[in-house]
XYZ file of C-alpha atoms in Angstrom:
300
model
C 11.979 39.830 64.324
C 9.329 37.082 63.512
C 8.990 36.671 60.112
C 7.680 34.462 57.521
C 10.662 32.725 56.873
C 10.993 31.999 60.221
C 7.411 30.361 60.017
C 8.411 28.014 57.800
C 11.445 27.132 59.020
C 9.903 25.889 62.232
C 7.323 24.207 59.995
C 9.625 22.355 58.701
C 12.270 21.167 61.987
C 8.711 20.020 63.396
C 7.654 18.059 60.293
C 11.028 16.681 59.637
C 11.286 15.642 63.305
C 7.910 13.194 63.270
C 8.039 10.175 61.851
C 4.483 8.391 59.660
C 4.290 5.844 63.087
C 4.337 8.490 65.218
C 0.952 9.937 63.812
C -0.505 6.752 63.105
C -0.127 6.682 59.389
C 1.566 4.032 57.395
C 4.707 4.286 56.412
C 5.159 2.261 53.277
C 8.832 0.519 52.437
C 10.248 2.425 49.751
C 12.893 5.070 50.359
C 11.519 8.706 51.756
C 13.304 11.982 50.405
C 12.705 13.754 53.014
C 13.121 13.401 56.719
C 9.940 13.165 59.062
C 6.696 14.037 57.439
C 6.269 14.798 53.944
C 3.722 18.118 53.330
C 0.889 16.634 52.006
C 1.021 13.643 55.312
C 1.287 16.741 57.127
C -1.522 18.899 55.662
C -3.708 15.935 55.888
C -3.363 15.120 59.508
C -4.348 19.175 60.008
C -6.892 19.051 57.504
C -6.235 22.132 55.690
C -5.473 21.338 51.894
C -2.263 20.734 50.749
C -1.552 23.504 48.840
C -2.117 25.546 51.984
C -0.199 24.127 53.569
C 2.466 25.019 51.131
C 1.824 27.969 50.888
C 1.889 28.859 54.807
C 5.701 26.852 54.817
C 6.820 28.647 52.266
C 5.891 32.460 53.727
C 3.517 33.406 51.446
C 0.138 33.139 53.658
C -0.292 35.840 56.134
C -3.399 35.280 58.430
C -3.770 31.700 59.733
C -6.706 31.182 61.380
C -6.173 30.226 65.254
C -8.183 27.210 64.301
C -5.743 26.213 61.918
C -2.898 26.965 63.841
C -4.112 25.046 66.202
C -4.625 21.427 64.123
C -1.228 21.912 63.363
C -0.300 22.084 66.613
C -2.163 18.921 67.411
C -0.833 16.849 64.189
C 2.949 17.875 65.036
C 2.603 17.258 68.424
C 3.834 20.516 69.618
C 4.651 21.146 72.596
C 2.622 24.281 75.180
C 5.189 26.387 74.399
C 5.672 25.470 71.277
C 1.899 26.080 70.162
C 2.363 29.365 71.731
C 5.901 29.663 69.559
C 3.757 28.615 66.776
C 0.980 31.629 66.982
C 4.038 33.882 67.481
C 5.324 33.209 63.875
C 2.119 33.356 61.948
C 1.554 36.902 63.419
C 5.666 38.699 62.404
C 5.587 41.849 62.951
C 5.415 44.521 59.933
C 7.998 45.354 58.246
C 9.855 48.586 59.468
C 13.091 50.465 62.196
C 12.462 48.824 65.185
C 11.596 51.245 67.926
C 14.828 52.015 69.976
C 14.853 50.688 73.728
C 14.743 52.786 77.022
C 17.390 50.023 79.537
C 15.164 47.839 82.033
C 15.528 49.013 85.327
C 13.700 46.874 87.712
C 11.291 47.939 90.920
C 12.553 48.922 94.022
C 10.528 46.792 95.947
C 12.140 44.219 93.415
C 15.327 44.974 93.916
C 15.123 44.792 97.558
C 13.447 41.591 98.100
C 16.293 40.418 96.118
C 18.806 42.061 98.089
C 16.833 40.067 101.120
C 16.838 37.211 100.079
C 18.817 34.082 101.794
C 19.814 32.063 98.015
C 21.254 33.058 95.250
C 18.715 35.567 93.671
C 19.198 37.612 90.005
C 16.580 40.047 88.576
C 16.514 39.167 84.813
C 14.715 41.465 82.003
C 13.401 39.482 78.976
C 16.787 39.417 77.103
C 18.327 38.308 79.868
C 20.055 40.977 80.806
C 21.074 40.847 84.564
C 19.217 44.268 86.090
C 20.956 43.095 89.769
C 21.562 40.520 91.981
C 21.742 40.246 95.422
C 25.768 39.502 96.872
C 24.886 35.054 96.568
C 23.963 35.656 93.386
C 26.942 37.235 92.323
C 29.292 35.080 93.165
C 26.947 31.971 92.259
C 26.859 33.140 88.279
C 29.660 35.904 87.287
C 32.169 36.554 90.627
C 34.776 37.771 87.775
C 32.935 40.263 86.609
C 32.388 43.733 88.626
C 29.716 43.393 91.665
C 28.472 47.044 90.285
C 28.134 46.167 86.700
C 24.293 45.878 86.572
C 24.021 49.792 87.734
C 26.054 50.782 84.978
C 22.996 49.677 81.741
C 26.151 50.063 79.234
C 27.986 47.470 81.394
C 25.347 45.168 82.364
C 25.744 40.789 81.906
C 24.022 39.513 80.082
C 23.307 35.573 80.924
C 22.790 34.657 77.488
C 26.356 35.889 76.304
C 28.012 35.133 79.251
C 26.684 31.776 78.694
C 28.315 30.948 75.390
C 31.038 33.612 75.062
C 32.357 33.762 78.671
C 35.479 31.078 78.737
C 33.965 31.258 82.472
C 30.990 28.973 81.819
C 32.504 26.123 80.233
C 34.071 25.658 83.745
C 30.868 26.417 85.453
C 28.380 24.825 83.909
C 29.612 20.670 83.483
C 26.881 19.568 81.991
C 26.932 22.790 78.922
C 26.231 20.618 76.137
C 22.823 20.756 77.803
C 22.535 23.779 79.634
C 23.094 25.085 75.856
C 19.736 23.631 74.823
C 18.026 25.045 77.568
C 19.547 28.555 77.120
C 19.133 28.776 73.431
C 15.531 27.487 74.100
C 14.632 30.222 75.809
C 15.720 32.593 74.042
C 14.186 31.620 70.886
C 10.795 31.831 73.187
C 11.601 35.479 74.057
C 12.319 35.939 70.491
C 8.817 35.050 69.816
C 7.356 36.630 72.204
C 8.845 39.918 71.076
C 9.154 39.952 67.692
C 9.780 43.597 67.861
C 12.810 44.053 70.275
C 16.563 45.210 68.299
C 18.280 45.228 71.371
C 17.697 41.087 71.406
C 17.803 40.992 67.457
C 21.234 42.180 68.126
C 21.869 39.541 70.746
C 20.770 36.678 68.494
C 22.578 38.035 66.042
C 25.798 38.383 67.813
C 25.602 35.153 69.519
C 24.997 33.197 65.872
C 28.466 35.173 64.725
C 30.593 34.611 67.222
C 29.852 31.127 68.825
C 28.933 28.207 66.631
C 27.279 26.559 69.051
C 24.788 28.673 69.737
C 24.153 28.917 65.785
C 24.317 25.252 64.896
C 21.259 25.240 68.160
C 19.079 28.084 66.450
C 19.324 26.608 62.747
C 17.578 23.790 65.459
C 14.830 25.870 66.135
C 14.421 24.495 69.577
C 11.977 26.161 72.086
C 10.790 26.164 75.051
C 10.115 27.560 78.762
C 12.379 27.252 81.144
C 10.486 27.789 84.303
C 12.242 25.371 87.122
C 14.556 22.794 87.227
C 17.928 22.048 88.382
C 21.614 22.676 87.188
C 25.535 21.187 88.748
C 27.789 23.716 88.905
C 31.698 23.539 89.607
C 32.297 26.982 90.961
C 35.617 27.938 91.400
C 35.890 28.340 95.305
C 33.380 25.257 96.551
C 33.767 22.512 93.961
C 31.026 21.206 92.374
C 27.161 21.785 93.627
C 23.435 21.105 92.370
C 21.154 23.276 92.411
C 17.143 23.918 91.777
C 16.150 27.179 89.967
C 12.804 28.947 90.135
C 11.811 31.508 87.310
C 9.456 34.118 89.519
C 7.914 35.940 86.349
C 7.126 39.574 88.225
C 4.046 41.163 86.550
C 3.056 44.257 84.687
C 7.370 44.653 84.336
C 7.135 43.379 80.109
C 8.571 40.205 80.907
C 11.103 40.819 83.907
C 12.053 37.585 86.634
C 13.902 37.049 89.637
C 15.814 33.616 88.829
C 16.161 32.187 92.279
C 18.787 29.333 93.290
C 17.854 26.979 96.480
C 19.372 23.584 97.889
C 18.360 20.270 99.478
C 17.915 20.509 102.842
C 20.887 19.093 104.906
C 22.717 18.413 101.634
C 26.213 19.121 100.292
C 25.356 21.133 98.113
C 23.628 23.296 100.907
C 26.820 23.480 102.321
C 28.623 24.177 99.703
C 25.930 26.842 99.211
C 26.692 28.062 102.450
C 30.399 28.023 102.189
C 30.261 30.234 98.931
C 27.715 32.985 100.879
C 30.599 33.168 103.715
C 33.083 33.897 100.698
C 30.849 36.485 99.008
C 30.365 38.015 102.673
C 33.842 38.688 103.065
C 34.613 39.724 99.540
C 32.490 42.364 100.482
C 33.584 43.440 103.448
C 36.808 43.669 101.977
C 36.208 46.121 98.645
C 33.933 47.799 101.419
C 36.532 48.489 103.312
C 38.982 49.369 99.888
C 36.092 52.034 99.465
C 36.129 53.996 102.142
C 40.168 53.823 102.429
C 39.984 55.258 98.470
C 36.794 58.253 100.020
C 39.326 59.164 102.680
C 42.543 59.417 100.816
C 43.932 56.651 102.747
C 45.485 53.367 102.002
C 43.908 50.323 101.825
């Protein structure tokens, strides 16, 4: 849940990241007691009083106008994602018990589409819970897990939990530190957009307690939406790959999306992906034959 303290922490981290010369102010030679901009310097740039900005940063003002927030965003050189996050934080939800949340489900048409894709694809909700995946998506991201786990709400994998707490992620992502920053930034943005989500708050708490790396990143208040880009993998079956990804948001679903990966045509990465597809299909055939044998009381 967003609180006035979250707003103050976010403002302080962004204020500390700017130097006077970054924003056209004169930096005098004397030693500065705080990193980055002083409160009075930021207030001057945003066109608000120092007293008002201080109350805002200390969580004592709960009705900042859009004009004030926009001025602060400009003064702090916020990105579009950070600007949206600032607005979310400035309007904290009322205190109280967080409502119970029903397990999310993906629409049949989305599941059918993902199953038909020839590239790795995963359906996730705004918490990064896996609602479904095709065989290649499962093989790429979590081949060591039961392929049917997304169908059981109590056992659904969560991409953030897998990344920070599953030791396989350390092997799968050779650029783990860079991916960790991206993962924490995406989760922070989701937390700002869904302040009343109990399970999302519990996930953040679990990662903070169990992963020192996540706790350190979270304390820096990173905010960034990652809708596209590239990821490097070192897959245990096919080795090194660099794949492009796209997060395709699904309208009217409360934040669900399809995360799909692809490789450049004719590249070694595409060849590795085809090899992984072959391996995934073979494993699927074996699992299917084993299931049929058990069903008829036979022996596989």
